[in-house]
mmCIF file of C-alpha atoms and ligand atoms in Angstrom:
data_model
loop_
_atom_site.group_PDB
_atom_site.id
_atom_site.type_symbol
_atom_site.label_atom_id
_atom_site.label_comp_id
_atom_site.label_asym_id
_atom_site.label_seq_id
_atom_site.Cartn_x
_atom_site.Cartn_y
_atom_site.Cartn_z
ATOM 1 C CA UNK A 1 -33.759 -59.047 -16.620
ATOM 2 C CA UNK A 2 -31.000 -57.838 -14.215
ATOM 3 C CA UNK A 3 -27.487 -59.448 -14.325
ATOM 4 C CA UNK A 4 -27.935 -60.387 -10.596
ATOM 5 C CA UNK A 5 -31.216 -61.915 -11.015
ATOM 6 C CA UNK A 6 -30.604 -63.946 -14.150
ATOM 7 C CA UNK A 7 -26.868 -65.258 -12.188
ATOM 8 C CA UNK A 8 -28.980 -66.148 -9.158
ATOM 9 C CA UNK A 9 -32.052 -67.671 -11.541
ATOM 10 C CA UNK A 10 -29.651 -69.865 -13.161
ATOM 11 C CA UNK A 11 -27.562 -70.669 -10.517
ATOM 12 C CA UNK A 12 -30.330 -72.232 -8.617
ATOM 13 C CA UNK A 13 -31.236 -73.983 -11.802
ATOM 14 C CA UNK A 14 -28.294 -75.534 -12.840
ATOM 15 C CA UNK A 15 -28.049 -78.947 -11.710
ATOM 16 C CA UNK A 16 -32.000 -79.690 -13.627
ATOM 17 C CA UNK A 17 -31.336 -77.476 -16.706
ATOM 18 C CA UNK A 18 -30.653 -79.471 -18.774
ATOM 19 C CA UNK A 19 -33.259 -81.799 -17.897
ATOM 20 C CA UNK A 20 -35.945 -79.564 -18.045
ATOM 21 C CA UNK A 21 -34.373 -78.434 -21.896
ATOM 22 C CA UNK A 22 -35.235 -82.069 -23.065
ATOM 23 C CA UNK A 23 -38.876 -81.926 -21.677
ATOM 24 C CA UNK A 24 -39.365 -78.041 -23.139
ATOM 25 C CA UNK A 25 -38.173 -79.538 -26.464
ATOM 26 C CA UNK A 26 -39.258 -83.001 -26.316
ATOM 27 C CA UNK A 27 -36.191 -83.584 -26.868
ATOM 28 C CA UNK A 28 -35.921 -81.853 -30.230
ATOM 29 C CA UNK A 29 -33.679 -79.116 -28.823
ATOM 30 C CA UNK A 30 -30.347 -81.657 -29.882
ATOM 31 C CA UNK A 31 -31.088 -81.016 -33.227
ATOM 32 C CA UNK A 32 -31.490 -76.729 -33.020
ATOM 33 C CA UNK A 33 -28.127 -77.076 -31.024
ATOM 34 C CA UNK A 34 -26.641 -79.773 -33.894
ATOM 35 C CA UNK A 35 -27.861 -76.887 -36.617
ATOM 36 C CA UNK A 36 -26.366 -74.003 -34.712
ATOM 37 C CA UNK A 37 -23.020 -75.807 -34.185
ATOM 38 C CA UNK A 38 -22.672 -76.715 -37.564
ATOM 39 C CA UNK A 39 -23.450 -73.017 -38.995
ATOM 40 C CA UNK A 40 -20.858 -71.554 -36.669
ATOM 41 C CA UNK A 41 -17.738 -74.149 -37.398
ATOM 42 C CA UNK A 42 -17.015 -74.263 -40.560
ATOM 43 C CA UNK A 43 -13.555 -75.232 -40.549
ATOM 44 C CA UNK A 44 -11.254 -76.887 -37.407
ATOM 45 C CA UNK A 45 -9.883 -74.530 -35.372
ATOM 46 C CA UNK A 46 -12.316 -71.480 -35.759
ATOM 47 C CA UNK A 47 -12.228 -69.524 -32.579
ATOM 48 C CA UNK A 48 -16.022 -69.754 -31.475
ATOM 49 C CA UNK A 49 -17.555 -67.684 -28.513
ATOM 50 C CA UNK A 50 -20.487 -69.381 -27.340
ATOM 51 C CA UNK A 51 -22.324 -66.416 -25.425
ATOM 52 C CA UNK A 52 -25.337 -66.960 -22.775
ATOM 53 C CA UNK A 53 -23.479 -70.544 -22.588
ATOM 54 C CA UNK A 54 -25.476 -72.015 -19.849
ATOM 55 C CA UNK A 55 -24.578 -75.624 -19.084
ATOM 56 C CA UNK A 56 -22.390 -75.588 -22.722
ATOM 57 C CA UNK A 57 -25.213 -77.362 -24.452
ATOM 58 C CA UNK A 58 -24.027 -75.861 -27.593
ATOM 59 C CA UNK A 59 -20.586 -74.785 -27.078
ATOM 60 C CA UNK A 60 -19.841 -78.513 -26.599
ATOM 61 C CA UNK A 61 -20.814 -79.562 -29.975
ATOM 62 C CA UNK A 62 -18.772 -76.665 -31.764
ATOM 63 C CA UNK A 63 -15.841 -77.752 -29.554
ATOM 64 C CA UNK A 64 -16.814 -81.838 -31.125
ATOM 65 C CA UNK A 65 -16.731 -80.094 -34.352
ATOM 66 C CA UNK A 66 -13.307 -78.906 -33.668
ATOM 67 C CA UNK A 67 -13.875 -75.324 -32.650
ATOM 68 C CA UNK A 68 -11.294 -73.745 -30.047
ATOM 69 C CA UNK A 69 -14.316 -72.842 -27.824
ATOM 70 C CA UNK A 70 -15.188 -69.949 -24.850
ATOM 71 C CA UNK A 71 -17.924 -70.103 -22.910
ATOM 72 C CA UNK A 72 -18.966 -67.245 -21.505
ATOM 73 C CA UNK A 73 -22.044 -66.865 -18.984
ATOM 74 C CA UNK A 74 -23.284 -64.827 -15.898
ATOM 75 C CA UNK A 75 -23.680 -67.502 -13.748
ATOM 76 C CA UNK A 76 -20.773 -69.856 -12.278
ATOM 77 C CA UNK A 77 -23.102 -72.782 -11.703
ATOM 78 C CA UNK A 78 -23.955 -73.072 -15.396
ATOM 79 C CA UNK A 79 -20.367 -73.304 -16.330
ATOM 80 C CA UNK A 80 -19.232 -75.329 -13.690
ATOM 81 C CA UNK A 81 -22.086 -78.040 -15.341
ATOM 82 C CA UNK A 82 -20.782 -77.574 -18.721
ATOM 83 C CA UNK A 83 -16.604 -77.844 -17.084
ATOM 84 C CA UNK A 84 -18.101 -80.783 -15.667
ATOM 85 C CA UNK A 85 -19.621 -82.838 -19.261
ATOM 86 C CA UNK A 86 -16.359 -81.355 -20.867
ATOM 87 C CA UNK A 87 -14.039 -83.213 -18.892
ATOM 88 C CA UNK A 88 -15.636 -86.235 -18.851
ATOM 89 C CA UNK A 89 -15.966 -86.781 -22.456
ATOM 90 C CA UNK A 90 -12.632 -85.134 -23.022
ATOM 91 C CA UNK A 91 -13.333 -82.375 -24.957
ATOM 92 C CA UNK A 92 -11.159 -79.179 -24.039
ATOM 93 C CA UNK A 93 -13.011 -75.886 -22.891
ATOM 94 C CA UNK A 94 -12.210 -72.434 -21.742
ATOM 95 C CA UNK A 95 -14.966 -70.734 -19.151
ATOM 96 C CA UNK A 96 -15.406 -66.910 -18.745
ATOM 97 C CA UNK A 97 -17.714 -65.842 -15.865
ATOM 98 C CA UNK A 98 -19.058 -62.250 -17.298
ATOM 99 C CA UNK A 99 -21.843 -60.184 -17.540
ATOM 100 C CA UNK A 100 -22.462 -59.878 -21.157
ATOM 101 C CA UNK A 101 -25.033 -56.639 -21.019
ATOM 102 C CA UNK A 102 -22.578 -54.194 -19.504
ATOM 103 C CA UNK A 103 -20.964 -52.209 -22.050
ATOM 104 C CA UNK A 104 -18.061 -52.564 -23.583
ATOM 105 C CA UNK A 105 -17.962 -56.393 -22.367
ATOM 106 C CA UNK A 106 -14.460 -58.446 -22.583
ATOM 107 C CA UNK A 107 -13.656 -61.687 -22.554
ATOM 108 C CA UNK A 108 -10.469 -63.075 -22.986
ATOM 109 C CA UNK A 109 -9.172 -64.820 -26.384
ATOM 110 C CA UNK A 110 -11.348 -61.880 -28.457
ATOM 111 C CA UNK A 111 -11.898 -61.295 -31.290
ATOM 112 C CA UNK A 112 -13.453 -64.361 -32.213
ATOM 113 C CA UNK A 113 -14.699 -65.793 -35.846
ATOM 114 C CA UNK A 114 -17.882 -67.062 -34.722
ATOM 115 C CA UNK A 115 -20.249 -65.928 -31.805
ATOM 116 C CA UNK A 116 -23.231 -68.342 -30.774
ATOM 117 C CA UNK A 117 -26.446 -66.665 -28.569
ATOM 118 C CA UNK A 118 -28.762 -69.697 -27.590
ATOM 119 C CA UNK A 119 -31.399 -68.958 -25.505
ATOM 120 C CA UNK A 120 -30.357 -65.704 -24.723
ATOM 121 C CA UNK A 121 -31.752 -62.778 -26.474
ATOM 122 C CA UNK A 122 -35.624 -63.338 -24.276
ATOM 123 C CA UNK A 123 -34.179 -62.316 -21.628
ATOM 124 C CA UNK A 124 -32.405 -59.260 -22.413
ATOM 125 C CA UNK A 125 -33.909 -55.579 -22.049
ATOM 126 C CA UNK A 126 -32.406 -53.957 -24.422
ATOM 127 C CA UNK A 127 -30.976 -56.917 -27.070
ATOM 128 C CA UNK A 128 -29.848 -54.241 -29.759
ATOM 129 C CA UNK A 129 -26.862 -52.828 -27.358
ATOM 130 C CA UNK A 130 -26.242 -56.732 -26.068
ATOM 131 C CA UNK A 131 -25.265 -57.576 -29.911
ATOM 132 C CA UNK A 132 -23.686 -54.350 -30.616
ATOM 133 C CA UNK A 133 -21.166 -55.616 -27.252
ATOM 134 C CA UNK A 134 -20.489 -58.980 -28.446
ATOM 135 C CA UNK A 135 -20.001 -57.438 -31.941
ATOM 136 C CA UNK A 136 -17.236 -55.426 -30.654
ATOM 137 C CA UNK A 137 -15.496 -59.141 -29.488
ATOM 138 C CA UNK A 138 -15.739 -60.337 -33.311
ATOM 139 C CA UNK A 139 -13.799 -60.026 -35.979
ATOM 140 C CA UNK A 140 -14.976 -58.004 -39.103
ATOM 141 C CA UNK A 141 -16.821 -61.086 -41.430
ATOM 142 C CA UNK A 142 -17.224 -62.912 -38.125
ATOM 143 C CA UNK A 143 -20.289 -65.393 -38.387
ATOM 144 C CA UNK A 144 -23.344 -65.151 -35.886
ATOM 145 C CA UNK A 145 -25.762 -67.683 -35.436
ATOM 146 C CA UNK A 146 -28.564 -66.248 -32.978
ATOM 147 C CA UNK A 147 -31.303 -69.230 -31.739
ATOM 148 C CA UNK A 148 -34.397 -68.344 -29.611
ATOM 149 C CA UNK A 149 -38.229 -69.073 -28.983
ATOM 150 C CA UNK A 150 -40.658 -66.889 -30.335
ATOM 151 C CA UNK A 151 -44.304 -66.986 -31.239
ATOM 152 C CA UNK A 152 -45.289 -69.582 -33.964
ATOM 153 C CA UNK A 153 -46.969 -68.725 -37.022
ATOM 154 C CA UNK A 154 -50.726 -69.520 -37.725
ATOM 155 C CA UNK A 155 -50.301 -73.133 -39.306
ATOM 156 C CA UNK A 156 -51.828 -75.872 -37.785
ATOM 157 C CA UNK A 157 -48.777 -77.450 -36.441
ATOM 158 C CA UNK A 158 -47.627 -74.526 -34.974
ATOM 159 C CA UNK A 159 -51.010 -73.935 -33.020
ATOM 160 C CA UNK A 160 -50.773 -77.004 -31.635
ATOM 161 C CA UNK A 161 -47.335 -76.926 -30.563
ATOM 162 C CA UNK A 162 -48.157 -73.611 -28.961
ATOM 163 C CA UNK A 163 -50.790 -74.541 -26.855
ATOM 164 C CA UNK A 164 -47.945 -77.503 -25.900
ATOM 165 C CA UNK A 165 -45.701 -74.952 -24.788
ATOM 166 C CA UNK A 166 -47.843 -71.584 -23.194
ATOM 167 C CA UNK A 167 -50.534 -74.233 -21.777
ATOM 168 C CA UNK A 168 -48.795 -77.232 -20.741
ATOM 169 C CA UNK A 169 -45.041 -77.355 -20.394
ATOM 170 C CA UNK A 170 -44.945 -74.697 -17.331
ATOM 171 C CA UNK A 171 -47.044 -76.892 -15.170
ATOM 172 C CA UNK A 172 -45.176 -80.011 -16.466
ATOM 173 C CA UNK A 173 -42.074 -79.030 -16.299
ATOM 174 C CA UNK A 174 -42.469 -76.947 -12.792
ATOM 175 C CA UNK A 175 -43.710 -80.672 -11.341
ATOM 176 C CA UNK A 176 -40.785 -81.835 -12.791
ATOM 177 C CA UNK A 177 -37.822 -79.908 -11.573
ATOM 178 C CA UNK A 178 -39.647 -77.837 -9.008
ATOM 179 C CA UNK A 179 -38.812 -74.642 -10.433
ATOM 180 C CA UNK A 180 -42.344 -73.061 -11.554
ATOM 181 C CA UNK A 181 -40.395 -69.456 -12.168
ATOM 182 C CA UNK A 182 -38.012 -70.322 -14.433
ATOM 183 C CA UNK A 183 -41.029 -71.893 -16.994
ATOM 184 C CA UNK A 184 -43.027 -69.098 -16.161
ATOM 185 C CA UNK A 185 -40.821 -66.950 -17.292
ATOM 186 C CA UNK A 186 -39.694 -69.024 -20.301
ATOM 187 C CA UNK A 187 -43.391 -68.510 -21.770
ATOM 188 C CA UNK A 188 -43.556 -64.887 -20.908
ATOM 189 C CA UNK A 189 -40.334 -63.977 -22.232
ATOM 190 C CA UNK A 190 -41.112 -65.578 -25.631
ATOM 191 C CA UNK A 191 -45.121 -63.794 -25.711
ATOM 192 C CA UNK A 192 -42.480 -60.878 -25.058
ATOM 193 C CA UNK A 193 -40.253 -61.721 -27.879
ATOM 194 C CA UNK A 194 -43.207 -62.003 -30.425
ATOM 195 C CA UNK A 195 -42.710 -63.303 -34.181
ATOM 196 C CA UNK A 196 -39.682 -64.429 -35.465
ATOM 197 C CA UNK A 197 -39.530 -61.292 -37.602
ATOM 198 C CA UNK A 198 -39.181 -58.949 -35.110
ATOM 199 C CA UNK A 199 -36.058 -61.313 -33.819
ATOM 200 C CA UNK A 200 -34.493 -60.724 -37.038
ATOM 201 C CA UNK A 201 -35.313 -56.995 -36.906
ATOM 202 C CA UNK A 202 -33.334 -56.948 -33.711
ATOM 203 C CA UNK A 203 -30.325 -58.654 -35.517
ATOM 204 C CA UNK A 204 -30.317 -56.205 -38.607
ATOM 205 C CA UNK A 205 -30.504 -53.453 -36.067
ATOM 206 C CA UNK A 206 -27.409 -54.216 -34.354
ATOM 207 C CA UNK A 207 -25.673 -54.327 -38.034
ATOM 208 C CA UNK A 208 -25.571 -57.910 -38.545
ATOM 209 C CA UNK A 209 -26.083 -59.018 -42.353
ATOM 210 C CA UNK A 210 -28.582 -61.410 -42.101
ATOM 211 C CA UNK A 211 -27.860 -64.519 -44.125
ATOM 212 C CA UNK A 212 -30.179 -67.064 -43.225
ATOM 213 C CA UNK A 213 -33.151 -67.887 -41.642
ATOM 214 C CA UNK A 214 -34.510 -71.188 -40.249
ATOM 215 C CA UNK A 215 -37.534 -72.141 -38.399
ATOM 216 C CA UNK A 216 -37.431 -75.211 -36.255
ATOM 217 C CA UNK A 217 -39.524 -76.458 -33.788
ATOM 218 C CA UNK A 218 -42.978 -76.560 -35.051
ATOM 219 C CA UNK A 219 -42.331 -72.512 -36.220
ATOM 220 C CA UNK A 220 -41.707 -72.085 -32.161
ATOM 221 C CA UNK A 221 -37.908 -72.017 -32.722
ATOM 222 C CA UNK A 222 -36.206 -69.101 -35.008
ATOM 223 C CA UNK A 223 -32.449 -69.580 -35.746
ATOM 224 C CA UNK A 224 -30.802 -66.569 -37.682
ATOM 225 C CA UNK A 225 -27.020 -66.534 -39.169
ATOM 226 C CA UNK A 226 -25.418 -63.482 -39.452
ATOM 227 C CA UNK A 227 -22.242 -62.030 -40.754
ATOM 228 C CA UNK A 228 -20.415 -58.965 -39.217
ATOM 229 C CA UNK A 229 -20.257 -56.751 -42.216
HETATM 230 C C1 SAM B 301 -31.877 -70.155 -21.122
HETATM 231 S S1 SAM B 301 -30.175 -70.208 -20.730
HETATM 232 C C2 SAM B 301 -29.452 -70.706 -22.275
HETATM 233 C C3 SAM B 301 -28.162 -71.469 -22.087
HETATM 234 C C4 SAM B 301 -27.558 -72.094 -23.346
HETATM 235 N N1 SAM B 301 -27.197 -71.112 -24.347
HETATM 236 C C5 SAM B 301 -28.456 -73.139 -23.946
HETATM 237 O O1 SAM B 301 -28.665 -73.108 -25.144
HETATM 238 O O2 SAM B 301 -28.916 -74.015 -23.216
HETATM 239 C C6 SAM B 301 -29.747 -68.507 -20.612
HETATM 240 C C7 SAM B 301 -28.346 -68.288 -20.031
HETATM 241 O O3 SAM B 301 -28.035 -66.889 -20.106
HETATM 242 C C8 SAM B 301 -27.259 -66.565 -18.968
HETATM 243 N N2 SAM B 301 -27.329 -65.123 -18.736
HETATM 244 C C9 SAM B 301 -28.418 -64.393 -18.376
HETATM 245 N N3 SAM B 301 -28.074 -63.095 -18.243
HETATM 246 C C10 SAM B 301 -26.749 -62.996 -18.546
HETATM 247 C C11 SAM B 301 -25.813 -61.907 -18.598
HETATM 248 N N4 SAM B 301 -26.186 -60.663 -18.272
HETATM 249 N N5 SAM B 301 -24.535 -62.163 -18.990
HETATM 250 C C12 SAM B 301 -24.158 -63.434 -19.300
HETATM 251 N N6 SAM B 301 -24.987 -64.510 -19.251
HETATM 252 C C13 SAM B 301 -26.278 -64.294 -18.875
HETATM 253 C C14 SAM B 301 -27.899 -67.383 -17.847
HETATM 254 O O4 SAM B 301 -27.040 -67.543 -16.750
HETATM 255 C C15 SAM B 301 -28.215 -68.703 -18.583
HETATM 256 O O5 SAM B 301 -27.171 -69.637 -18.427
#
């Protein structure tokens, strides 16, 4: 997706974001964010860059965790959100409005020890050279911890879960918010994505050393940590 249409997407979502997060999940999206802040802090004062930060649903926690935190994001809405829940439960923040698929991307207080992508990679048309750019704003040995929807496995559960979230969630969470698109393209960006192995292919191709990988979310949710060899 275009820079200028993901902004403008997001922008017009922001204020029922993270509503519509806690129906897509059921409310188990807490946890995945929980798990991704904990792999990505492991020590107060590690310089985290939370990347495709949206409304700071995970930059937050790392920051509670005692992370010096950047968010960085396309769309000014999003971040304003997340400036927003910062200062009212006191926890201190820096925002970067920037488009992280142009090349060579910068954002201040680089290079970081951690980089977060939540909800990100789906939407990206070429994720390989997106990685490869916020590679270049780590440090060597930095950690990466890279979370996303793809398509669940065969097991029961995860059928079921599936038909939850191609079949039903668009339509209930489009009467909810009133944004049909942005569910619509939620679903077709994860049939895009496909298995959770090809997410990890992407990863390894951008020269990240895979260290672990986690399935959450009924198999519908992959998270991946990485190091920067
Ligand atoms: C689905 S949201 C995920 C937000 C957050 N990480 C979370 O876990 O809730 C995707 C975010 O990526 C941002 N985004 C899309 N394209 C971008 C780009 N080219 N550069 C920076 N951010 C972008 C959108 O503005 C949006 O906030």
């Amino acid at each position: 997706v275009d820079s200028d249409v993901a902004r403008d997407l997001f922008d017009a979502n922001a204020e029922t974001y993270d509503r519509a997060n806690t129906i897509v999940s059921l409310g188990l999206d807490a946890r995945w964010r929980a798990w991704t802040a904990r792999r990505a802090v492991d020590r107060a004062g590690v310089r985290v860059l939370d990347a495709f930060a949206g409304t700071g649903l995970v930059g937050l926690r790392s920051a509670a965790l005692g992370a010096d935190v950047t968010l960085a994001d396309v769309s000014p809405r999003m971040l304003a959100v997340a400036q927003e829940r910062a200062d009212r439960s006191g926890v201190k923040i820096t925002t970067v409005v920037a488009d992280l698929t142009a090349p060579g991307p910068t954002v201040p207080g680089s290079p970081f020890d951690a980089i977060t992508l939540v909800f990100g990679m789906r939407y990206l048309d070429d994720p390989t050279s997106v990685l490869r750019g916020l590679l270049s704003l780590s440090r060597p040995g930095a950690t990466f911890v890279i979370v996303d929807f793809v398509e669940p496995d065969g097991s029961p559960l995860a059928r079921l879960a599936a038909v939850y979230f191609f079949r039903v969630l668009p339509h209930l969470a489009s009467a909810l918010t009133g944004h049909r698109e942005l569910y619509r393209e939620l679903v077709a960006t994860t049939h895009e994505m496909g298995p959770a192995e090809r997410l990890v292919s992407i990863v390894e191709s951008a020269g990240i050393e895979v260290t672990e990988v986690h399935r959450m979310g009924f198999g519908l949710v992959c998270g991946i940590v990485g190091r920067r060899s």
